[in-house]
Amino acid sequence: MTLVLTPLPGLPLVQPGDDLAALVEAGLARAGLILQDGDILVLAQKIVSKAEGRMVSLADVTPGPRATVLAEETQKDPRLVELILRESREVVRHRLGLIVVEHRLGFVCANAGIDHSNVAEGDDQYLLLPEDPDGSAARLRATLEAASGARLGIAIIDSHGRAWRTGTAGVTIGLSGLPGLVDLRGREDLFGYELQFSEVGAADELAAAASLVMGQAAEGTPVVHVRGFPYPLREAALPELLREKERDMFR
Amino acid sequence: MTLVLTPLPGLPLVQPGDDLAALVEAGLARAGLILQDGDILVLAQKIVSKAEGRMVSLADVTPGPRATVLAEETQKDPRLVELILRESREVVRHRLGLIVVEHRLGFVCANAGIDHSNVAEGDDQYLLLPEDPDGSAARLRATLEAASGARLGIAIIDSHGRAWRTGTAGVTIGLSGLPGLVDLRGREDLFGYELQFSEVGAADELAAAASLVMGQAAEGTPVVHVRGFPYPLREAALPELLREKERDMFR
């Protein structure tokens, strides 16, 4: 089946308190798309965070002693480091300019996903990730499903750096109504062998695909409509995409 | 721009010596697709390896002393471990049932990408990765460009496990005519900030997208046509997607 990813045109800059469902519906209408069973909407975390008012001004942050030390070691703003630590369970690695953490949501990423891009004109405004991306996805899904009558999936994505390879790739940080993993283990291939590496990170592959069409700069389009996702939709949540620390050989 | 990924229907089981360009052209015709400038074809490594005759019978492999020790530690077949070591620069991690290596091509992956799925009925046939996937991609591209008159990109992909996250995701292991990375650093976002994490692993995001539509089991479709790749095509090779060992915090 053909997979079609359509970035929604004409979305305005999102502001705190904005109704994301209404913005998505308007974008779908501009694209001439009518939601159907099995469709998925992929949202950049940035617009979810902004709608949820997750901005923090560095002027309001007082770094603690741990942030002060880590800021010295990484040569980052101690107030930003304080924010990173507050959003994290632990620091996994750090070096000049970079702090890799286990985020409080469970994934490993740089700088706790805190970004200042595209937020506001003030130089000290930073944007935290959504408080509960799975919950944000579920709420948006409920609204859009009620309005459309279609069975939908929602993924909220971010761009993460990776071990071993250069460049970022889109990954899912919150989802509702689509599988994170698709377990093909036990299925047989053409000759009857059991497939070996066949637990597929389907929601992350989808996130990467959507990230590709979103772009990241001024011309970016933070919502992508997906038709043709090849696996059955089901209930799921972020933890299924996260490897337990104890089972991770690269922590 | 809309991104459209179409798996090519009706491809036969690939055999050693098969003409991949002819198979792709026949699949395009069955899908009703005529190649245009900017189109990309994504191929599963498996069919490239098979066409290039990269099968090895374990009956022909004699494990050396290093393979014998590692096979004991991982409880894998010593002859398979010998193949893994021959295909690798170094063992990065190992545990029961799993050997993570730096492949001779430079990327980090499990079991050197060696697989026995879908190869042949004989139980001891294993399939190595293509000898030179960048070269394979370049040759296929030259043939398809000459026949079509269109400027194309070719990516050869595999599914790799990941640090920190469960599930596999498609990654590019060979490419020709499309960017591996797209460097947005220095571009400004909507408010004039420099984007921070803006070197995008575009070829890997594309690989993930194509992997999603390929499937992995009997119904798999190992060639995907892509229209709407959002970045300019250019010459590139695999090393730009690989982080140097010395700069990798997770090796």
Coordinates of C-alpha atoms in Angstrom, one line a residue:
Chain A
M1 CA 0.0 0.0 0.0
T2 CA 1.2 3.5 -0.8
L3 CA 2.2 5.7 2.1
V4 CA 1.3 9.4 1.6
L5 CA 2.6 12.1 4.0
T6 CA 1.1 15.5 3.5
P7 CA 2.3 18.5 5.5
L8 CA -0.6 20.7 6.4
P9 CA -0.2 24.2 4.9
G10 CA -0.9 27.5 6.4
L11 CA -0.7 26.8 10.1
P12 CA -0.3 30.0 12.1
L13 CA 2.3 30.4 14.8
V14 CA 0.9 28.6 17.8
Q15 CA 0.4 30.5 21.0
P16 CA -0.2 29.3 24.5
G17 CA -3.8 28.2 25.0
D18 CA -4.4 27.7 21.3
D19 CA -6.8 24.9 20.3
L20 CA -4.6 22.5 18.4
A21 CA -7.5 20.4 17.2
A22 CA -9.1 23.4 15.6
L23 CA -5.7 24.4 14.0
V24 CA -5.3 20.8 12.7
E25 CA -8.9 20.8 11.3
A26 CA -8.3 24.1 9.5
G27 CA -5.0 22.8 8.1
L28 CA -6.7 19.6 6.9
A29 CA -9.4 21.7 5.2
R30 CA -6.8 23.8 3.4
A31 CA -5.1 20.6 2.2
G32 CA -8.4 19.3 1.0
L33 CA -8.2 16.3 3.2
I34 CA -11.1 14.6 4.9
L35 CA -10.1 12.2 7.8
Q36 CA -10.7 8.5 7.2
D37 CA -10.3 5.4 9.4
G38 CA -6.7 4.6 9.8
D39 CA -5.3 8.1 9.2
I40 CA -2.6 9.3 11.4
L41 CA -1.6 12.9 12.3
V42 CA 1.9 13.6 13.3
L43 CA 2.7 16.8 15.3
A44 CA 6.0 18.4 16.1
Q45 CA 6.4 18.5 19.9
K46 CA 7.1 22.2 19.6
I47 CA 3.6 23.2 18.8
V48 CA 2.1 21.0 21.4
S49 CA 4.5 22.5 24.0
K50 CA 3.6 26.0 22.9
A51 CA -0.1 25.4 23.0
E52 CA 0.3 24.0 26.5
G53 CA 2.3 27.1 27.6
R54 CA 5.5 25.2 28.4
M55 CA 7.7 28.3 28.0
V56 CA 10.1 29.2 30.8
S57 CA 12.0 32.4 31.1
L58 CA 15.6 32.0 32.2
A59 CA 15.2 35.1 34.2
D60 CA 12.9 33.1 36.5
V61 CA 15.3 30.3 37.0
T62 CA 17.9 30.1 39.9
P63 CA 20.5 27.4 39.3
G64 CA 21.3 25.1 42.1
P65 CA 24.8 23.8 43.1
R66 CA 24.6 20.8 40.8
A67 CA 23.6 22.9 37.8
T68 CA 26.4 25.3 38.5
V69 CA 29.0 22.6 38.4
L70 CA 27.6 21.0 35.3
A71 CA 27.3 24.4 33.6
E72 CA 31.0 25.0 34.3
E73 CA 31.9 21.6 32.8
T74 CA 29.8 22.0 29.7
Q75 CA 30.1 25.8 29.3
K76 CA 26.4 26.2 29.2
D77 CA 24.1 28.8 30.9
P78 CA 23.7 27.6 34.5
R79 CA 20.0 28.5 34.4
L80 CA 19.5 26.4 31.3
V81 CA 21.3 23.6 32.9
E82 CA 19.1 23.9 35.9
L83 CA 16.1 23.5 33.6
I84 CA 17.7 20.5 32.0
L85 CA 18.2 18.8 35.3
R86 CA 14.7 19.5 36.5
E87 CA 13.4 17.8 33.3
S88 CA 15.6 14.8 33.7
R89 CA 16.0 11.6 35.7
E90 CA 19.8 11.4 35.3
V91 CA 22.7 12.7 33.2
V92 CA 23.9 10.0 30.9
R93 CA 26.9 11.7 29.3
H94 CA 28.1 15.3 29.1
R95 CA 30.8 17.2 27.3
L96 CA 31.5 20.7 26.1
G97 CA 28.2 22.2 24.9
L98 CA 26.2 19.0 25.3
I99 CA 24.3 17.2 28.1
V100 CA 22.7 13.9 27.3
V101 CA 20.1 12.9 29.8
E102 CA 17.4 10.4 30.5
H103 CA 14.4 12.6 30.3
R104 CA 11.7 12.3 33.0
L105 CA 9.6 10.8 30.3
G106 CA 12.1 8.0 29.9
F107 CA 13.9 8.5 26.7
V108 CA 17.6 9.5 26.2
C109 CA 18.1 12.8 24.5
A110 CA 20.3 15.9 24.4
N111 CA 19.6 18.8 26.7
A112 CA 16.3 17.3 27.9
G113 CA 14.7 18.3 24.6
I114 CA 14.7 22.0 25.7
D115 CA 14.8 24.4 22.8
H116 CA 14.6 28.1 22.4
S117 CA 13.9 28.1 18.6
N118 CA 10.7 29.5 17.3
V119 CA 9.3 30.4 20.7
A120 CA 9.3 34.2 21.1
E121 CA 11.3 37.2 20.5
G122 CA 12.7 37.3 24.0
D123 CA 16.2 35.9 24.2
D124 CA 15.7 34.0 27.4
Q125 CA 12.5 32.1 26.6
Y126 CA 12.9 28.3 26.5
L127 CA 10.4 25.7 25.6
L128 CA 10.1 22.5 27.7
L129 CA 8.7 19.3 26.2
P130 CA 4.9 18.7 26.8
E131 CA 4.2 17.6 30.4
D132 CA 2.6 14.3 29.2
P133 CA 2.8 13.8 25.5
D134 CA 0.9 10.5 25.5
G135 CA -1.9 12.4 27.3
S136 CA -1.7 15.3 24.8
A137 CA -2.0 12.8 21.9
A138 CA -4.9 11.1 23.5
R139 CA -6.8 14.3 24.1
L140 CA -6.2 15.6 20.6
R141 CA -7.2 12.2 19.2
A142 CA -10.5 12.2 21.2
T143 CA -11.5 15.6 19.8
L144 CA -10.6 14.8 16.2
E145 CA -12.2 11.4 16.3
A146 CA -15.4 12.9 17.7
A147 CA -15.5 15.5 15.1
S148 CA -14.7 13.3 12.1
G149 CA -16.1 9.9 13.1
A150 CA -12.9 8.3 11.9
R151 CA -10.6 6.0 13.9
L152 CA -7.3 7.9 14.1
G153 CA -3.7 7.7 15.4
I154 CA -1.8 10.6 16.8
A155 CA 2.0 10.8 17.2
I156 CA 3.9 13.7 18.8
I157 CA 7.5 13.7 17.6
D158 CA 10.9 15.3 18.2
S159 CA 14.3 15.1 16.5
H160 CA 16.9 13.3 18.4
G161 CA 20.6 12.7 17.9
R162 CA 21.7 9.2 17.8
A163 CA 24.5 6.9 19.0
W164 CA 27.0 5.9 16.2
R165 CA 25.4 7.9 13.4
T166 CA 25.5 11.6 12.5
G167 CA 22.4 13.7 12.0
T168 CA 19.1 13.8 13.8
A169 CA 16.1 11.6 13.1
G170 CA 12.5 12.0 14.1
V171 CA 11.3 9.8 17.0
T172 CA 8.0 9.6 18.7
I173 CA 7.8 11.0 22.2
G174 CA 4.0 10.6 22.7
L175 CA 1.4 8.6 20.9
S176 CA -2.3 7.5 21.0
G177 CA -4.1 5.0 18.8
L178 CA -1.2 3.6 16.8
P179 CA 1.4 0.9 17.7
G180 CA 4.8 2.0 18.9
L181 CA 6.3 -1.4 18.2
V182 CA 5.1 -4.0 15.8
D183 CA 6.1 -7.5 16.9
L184 CA 6.8 -9.7 13.9
R185 CA 8.7 -12.3 16.0
G186 CA 7.4 -15.8 15.5
R187 CA 6.2 -14.9 12.0
E188 CA 7.8 -17.0 9.4
D189 CA 9.6 -15.6 6.3
L190 CA 9.3 -16.9 2.8
F191 CA 11.2 -20.1 3.6
G192 CA 9.7 -20.7 7.0
Y193 CA 12.6 -19.4 9.1
E194 CA 11.6 -17.3 12.1
L195 CA 12.5 -13.7 11.5
Q196 CA 15.3 -12.6 13.8
F197 CA 15.2 -8.9 14.3
S198 CA 11.6 -8.3 13.7
E199 CA 10.3 -6.1 16.4
V200 CA 9.9 -3.0 14.3
G201 CA 9.9 0.5 15.9
A202 CA 7.0 1.4 13.6
A203 CA 6.0 4.7 15.4
D204 CA 9.6 5.8 15.2
E205 CA 9.9 4.9 11.5
L206 CA 6.7 7.0 11.0
A207 CA 8.2 9.8 13.1
A208 CA 11.3 9.8 10.9
A209 CA 9.1 9.9 7.7
A210 CA 7.1 12.8 9.1
S211 CA 10.1 14.7 10.3
L212 CA 11.5 14.5 6.8
V213 CA 8.6 16.4 5.3
M214 CA 8.2 18.8 8.2
G215 CA 11.5 20.6 7.7
Q216 CA 13.0 22.4 10.6
A217 CA 13.5 26.0 9.7
A218 CA 11.3 29.0 9.0
E219 CA 9.4 27.2 6.3
G220 CA 8.7 24.2 8.6
T221 CA 5.2 22.6 8.7
P222 CA 4.6 21.1 12.1
V223 CA 1.7 18.9 11.3
V224 CA 1.7 16.0 8.8
H225 CA -1.2 13.9 7.7
V226 CA -0.4 10.3 7.0
R227 CA -2.5 7.9 5.0
G228 CA -1.5 4.3 4.3
F229 CA 0.2 3.3 7.6
P230 CA 0.7 -0.4 7.0
Y231 CA 0.0 -1.9 10.4
P232 CA -3.3 -2.2 12.3
L233 CA -4.0 0.7 14.7
R234 CA -4.3 -0.2 18.4
E235 CA -3.9 1.5 21.8
A236 CA -0.3 2.1 22.8
A237 CA 1.9 4.4 24.9
L238 CA 5.4 5.7 24.8
P239 CA 7.0 3.2 27.3
E240 CA 6.9 0.3 24.7
L241 CA 9.4 2.3 22.6
L242 CA 11.9 2.7 25.4
R243 CA 14.5 0.1 26.4
E244 CA 14.8 -0.5 30.1
K245 CA 18.1 0.9 31.4
E246 CA 19.0 -2.5 32.8
R247 CA 18.7 -4.1 29.4
D248 CA 20.5 -1.3 27.5
M249 CA 24.1 -2.1 26.5
F250 CA 24.7 1.5 25.6
R251 CA 23.9 3.4 28.7
Chain B
M1 CA 5.3 19.0 -0.6
T2 CA 3.6 15.6 -0.3
L3 CA 5.9 12.7 0.2
V4 CA 4.6 9.5 -1.5
L5 CA 6.2 6.1 -1.0
T6 CA 5.0 3.3 -3.3
P7 CA 6.2 -0.3 -2.8
L8 CA 6.8 -1.9 -6.2
P9 CA 4.4 -4.9 -6.6
G10 CA 5.2 -8.3 -8.0
L11 CA 8.9 -8.5 -7.7
P12 CA 10.1 -12.1 -8.0
L13 CA 12.5 -13.7 -5.6
V14 CA 15.9 -12.4 -6.5
Q15 CA 18.6 -14.9 -7.5
P16 CA 22.3 -14.5 -7.8
G17 CA 23.2 -12.7 -11.0
D18 CA 19.8 -11.2 -11.4
D19 CA 19.7 -7.8 -13.1
L20 CA 18.3 -5.5 -10.4
A21 CA 17.8 -2.6 -12.7
A22 CA 15.5 -4.7 -15.0
L23 CA 13.6 -6.0 -12.0
V24 CA 13.1 -2.4 -10.7
E25 CA 12.0 -1.2 -14.1
A26 CA 9.5 -4.0 -14.4
G27 CA 8.1 -3.2 -10.9
L28 CA 7.8 0.5 -11.8
A29 CA 5.9 -0.5 -14.9
R30 CA 3.5 -2.7 -12.9
A31 CA 3.0 0.2 -10.5
G32 CA 2.3 2.5 -13.4
L33 CA 5.2 4.8 -12.4
I34 CA 7.4 6.7 -14.8
L35 CA 10.6 8.0 -13.3
Q36 CA 10.9 11.7 -13.0
D37 CA 13.7 14.0 -11.9
G38 CA 14.1 13.9 -8.1
D39 CA 12.6 10.4 -7.7
I40 CA 14.4 8.1 -5.3
L41 CA 14.4 4.3 -5.2
V42 CA 15.0 2.6 -1.9
L43 CA 16.1 -1.1 -1.9
A44 CA 16.3 -3.5 0.9
Q45 CA 19.9 -4.7 1.2
K46 CA 18.8 -8.3 1.1
I47 CA 17.9 -8.2 -2.6
V48 CA 21.1 -6.4 -3.5
S49 CA 23.1 -9.0 -1.6
K50 CA 21.3 -11.8 -3.2
A51 CA 21.7 -10.4 -6.7
E52 CA 25.4 -10.0 -5.9
G53 CA 25.7 -13.6 -4.8
R54 CA 26.7 -12.8 -1.2
M55 CA 25.5 -16.1 0.2
V56 CA 27.8 -18.2 2.3
S57 CA 27.2 -21.8 3.4
L58 CA 28.2 -22.4 7.0
A59 CA 29.5 -25.8 5.8
D60 CA 32.3 -23.9 4.1
V61 CA 33.4 -21.9 7.1
T62 CA 36.0 -23.0 9.6
P63 CA 35.9 -20.9 12.8
G64 CA 39.2 -19.6 14.2
P65 CA 40.1 -19.4 17.8
R66 CA 38.6 -15.9 18.4
A67 CA 35.3 -17.0 16.9
T68 CA 35.3 -20.1 19.0
V69 CA 35.7 -18.1 22.2
L70 CA 33.1 -15.5 21.2
A71 CA 30.7 -18.3 20.2
E72 CA 31.0 -19.9 23.6
E73 CA 30.3 -16.5 25.3
T74 CA 27.3 -15.7 23.1
Q75 CA 26.0 -19.3 22.6
K76 CA 26.0 -18.7 18.8
D77 CA 27.2 -21.1 16.0
P78 CA 31.0 -20.7 15.9
R79 CA 30.9 -20.7 12.1
L80 CA 28.4 -17.8 12.1
V81 CA 30.5 -16.0 14.6
E82 CA 33.5 -16.5 12.3
L83 CA 31.5 -14.8 9.4
I84 CA 30.5 -12.0 11.7
L85 CA 34.2 -11.3 12.7
R86 CA 35.3 -11.5 9.1
E87 CA 32.8 -8.8 8.2
S88 CA 33.7 -6.5 11.1
R89 CA 36.4 -4.2 12.3
E90 CA 35.7 -4.7 15.9
V91 CA 33.3 -6.1 18.5
V92 CA 31.6 -3.3 20.3
R93 CA 29.5 -5.3 22.8
H94 CA 28.4 -8.8 23.2
R95 CA 26.0 -10.8 25.3
L96 CA 24.0 -14.0 25.1
G97 CA 22.7 -14.3 21.5
L98 CA 23.9 -10.9 20.3
I99 CA 27.2 -9.5 18.9
V100 CA 27.2 -5.8 18.2
V101 CA 30.1 -4.8 15.9
E102 CA 31.5 -2.0 13.9
H103 CA 30.9 -3.4 10.4
R104 CA 33.8 -3.2 7.9
L105 CA 31.6 -0.6 6.2
G106 CA 31.8 1.6 9.3
F107 CA 28.4 1.4 10.9
V108 CA 27.5 -0.2 14.2
C109 CA 25.0 -3.1 14.0
A110 CA 24.1 -6.4 15.3
N111 CA 25.7 -9.6 14.0
A112 CA 27.4 -7.7 11.1
G113 CA 24.1 -7.5 9.3
I114 CA 24.3 -11.2 8.5
D115 CA 21.0 -12.9 8.1
H116 CA 19.6 -16.2 7.0
S117 CA 16.1 -15.1 6.3
N118 CA 14.6 -15.5 2.8
V119 CA 17.8 -16.8 1.3
A120 CA 17.3 -20.4 0.4
E121 CA 15.9 -23.6 1.6
G122 CA 19.2 -24.9 2.9
D123 CA 19.5 -24.4 6.6
D124 CA 23.1 -23.2 6.6
Q125 CA 22.9 -20.5 4.0
Y126 CA 23.7 -17.0 5.3
L127 CA 23.6 -13.7 3.5
L128 CA 26.4 -11.1 3.9
L129 CA 25.7 -7.4 3.3
P130 CA 26.7 -6.1 -0.2
E131 CA 30.5 -5.8 -0.7
D132 CA 30.2 -2.1 -1.5
P133 CA 26.6 -0.7 -1.1
D134 CA 27.6 2.8 -2.2
G135 CA 29.0 1.3 -5.4
S136 CA 26.0 -0.9 -5.8
A137 CA 23.7 2.1 -5.5
A138 CA 25.8 4.1 -8.0
R139 CA 25.8 1.3 -10.6
L140 CA 22.0 0.9 -10.3
R141 CA 21.5 4.6 -10.5
A142 CA 23.7 4.9 -13.6
T143 CA 21.6 2.2 -15.4
L144 CA 18.2 3.6 -14.4
E145 CA 19.2 7.2 -15.2
A146 CA 20.5 6.2 -18.6
A147 CA 17.2 4.4 -19.3
S148 CA 14.9 7.0 -17.9
G149 CA 16.7 10.3 -18.6
A150 CA 15.7 11.3 -15.1
R151 CA 18.0 12.5 -12.3
L152 CA 17.6 9.9 -9.5
G153 CA 18.7 9.0 -6.0
I154 CA 19.3 5.4 -4.8
A155 CA 19.4 4.2 -1.2
I156 CA 20.1 0.7 0.0
I157 CA 18.8 0.2 3.5
D158 CA 18.8 -2.3 6.4
S159 CA 16.9 -2.5 9.7
H160 CA 19.1 -1.8 12.7
G161 CA 18.5 -2.0 16.4
R162 CA 19.2 1.1 18.4
A163 CA 20.7 2.3 21.6
W164 CA 18.1 3.4 24.2
R165 CA 15.0 2.5 22.2
T166 CA 13.2 -0.8 21.4
G167 CA 12.4 -1.9 17.9
T168 CA 14.4 -1.7 14.7
A169 CA 14.4 1.2 12.3
G170 CA 15.5 1.4 8.7
V171 CA 18.9 3.1 8.1
T172 CA 20.8 3.7 4.9
I173 CA 23.9 1.5 4.3
G174 CA 24.6 2.7 0.8
L175 CA 23.5 5.6 -1.3
S176 CA 24.0 7.5 -4.5
G177 CA 22.7 10.8 -5.7
L178 CA 20.9 11.9 -2.6
P179 CA 22.2 13.7 0.6
G180 CA 23.0 11.5 3.6
L181 CA 22.9 14.6 5.9
V182 CA 21.2 17.9 5.3
D183 CA 23.0 20.6 7.2
L184 CA 20.6 23.3 8.3
R185 CA 23.1 24.8 10.8
G186 CA 23.5 28.4 10.4
R187 CA 20.0 28.8 9.0
E188 CA 17.8 31.0 11.1
D189 CA 14.4 30.0 12.4
L190 CA 11.4 32.2 12.5
F191 CA 12.8 34.5 15.1
G192 CA 16.3 34.7 13.8
Y193 CA 17.9 32.2 16.3
E194 CA 20.3 29.8 14.8
L195 CA 18.9 26.3 14.8
Q196 CA 20.7 24.1 17.3
F197 CA 20.3 20.5 16.3
S198 CA 19.8 21.0 12.7
E199 CA 22.0 18.5 10.9
V200 CA 19.3 16.1 9.7
G201 CA 20.0 12.5 8.9
A202 CA 17.8 12.8 5.8
A203 CA 18.8 9.6 4.1
D204 CA 18.1 7.7 7.4
E205 CA 14.8 9.3 7.8
L206 CA 14.0 8.3 4.3
A207 CA 15.2 4.7 5.0
A208 CA 12.9 4.6 8.0
A209 CA 10.0 5.7 5.9
A210 CA 10.7 3.1 3.2
S211 CA 11.3 0.4 5.8
L212 CA 7.8 1.1 7.2
V213 CA 6.2 0.3 3.8
M214 CA 8.4 -2.6 2.9
G215 CA 7.3 -4.9 5.7
Q216 CA 9.7 -7.7 6.7
A217 CA 7.9 -11.0 6.4
A218 CA 6.6 -13.0 3.5
E219 CA 4.5 -10.2 2.1
G220 CA 7.5 -7.9 2.0
T221 CA 8.2 -5.6 -0.9
P222 CA 11.9 -4.9 -1.1
V223 CA 11.8 -1.9 -3.5
V224 CA 10.1 1.4 -2.7
H225 CA 9.7 4.3 -5.1
V226 CA 9.8 7.7 -3.4
R227 CA 8.5 11.0 -4.9
G228 CA 8.6 14.3 -3.0
F229 CA 11.9 14.0 -1.1
P230 CA 12.1 17.6 0.2
Y231 CA 15.8 18.3 -0.2
P232 CA 18.0 18.9 -3.3
L233 CA 19.6 15.8 -4.7
R234 CA 23.4 15.8 -4.7
E235 CA 26.3 13.4 -4.7
A236 CA 27.0 11.7 -1.4
A237 CA 28.4 8.5 0.2
L238 CA 27.8 6.5 3.4
P239 CA 30.6 7.9 5.5
E240 CA 28.8 11.2 6.0
L241 CA 26.1 9.3 8.0
L242 CA 28.7 7.6 10.3
R243 CA 30.0 9.3 13.5
E244 CA 33.7 8.9 13.9
K245 CA 34.5 6.5 16.8
E246 CA 36.6 9.1 18.5
R247 CA 33.6 11.5 18.6
D248 CA 31.1 9.0 19.7
M249 CA 30.1 9.1 23.4
F250 CA 28.3 5.8 23.1
R251 CA 31.0 3.4 21.8

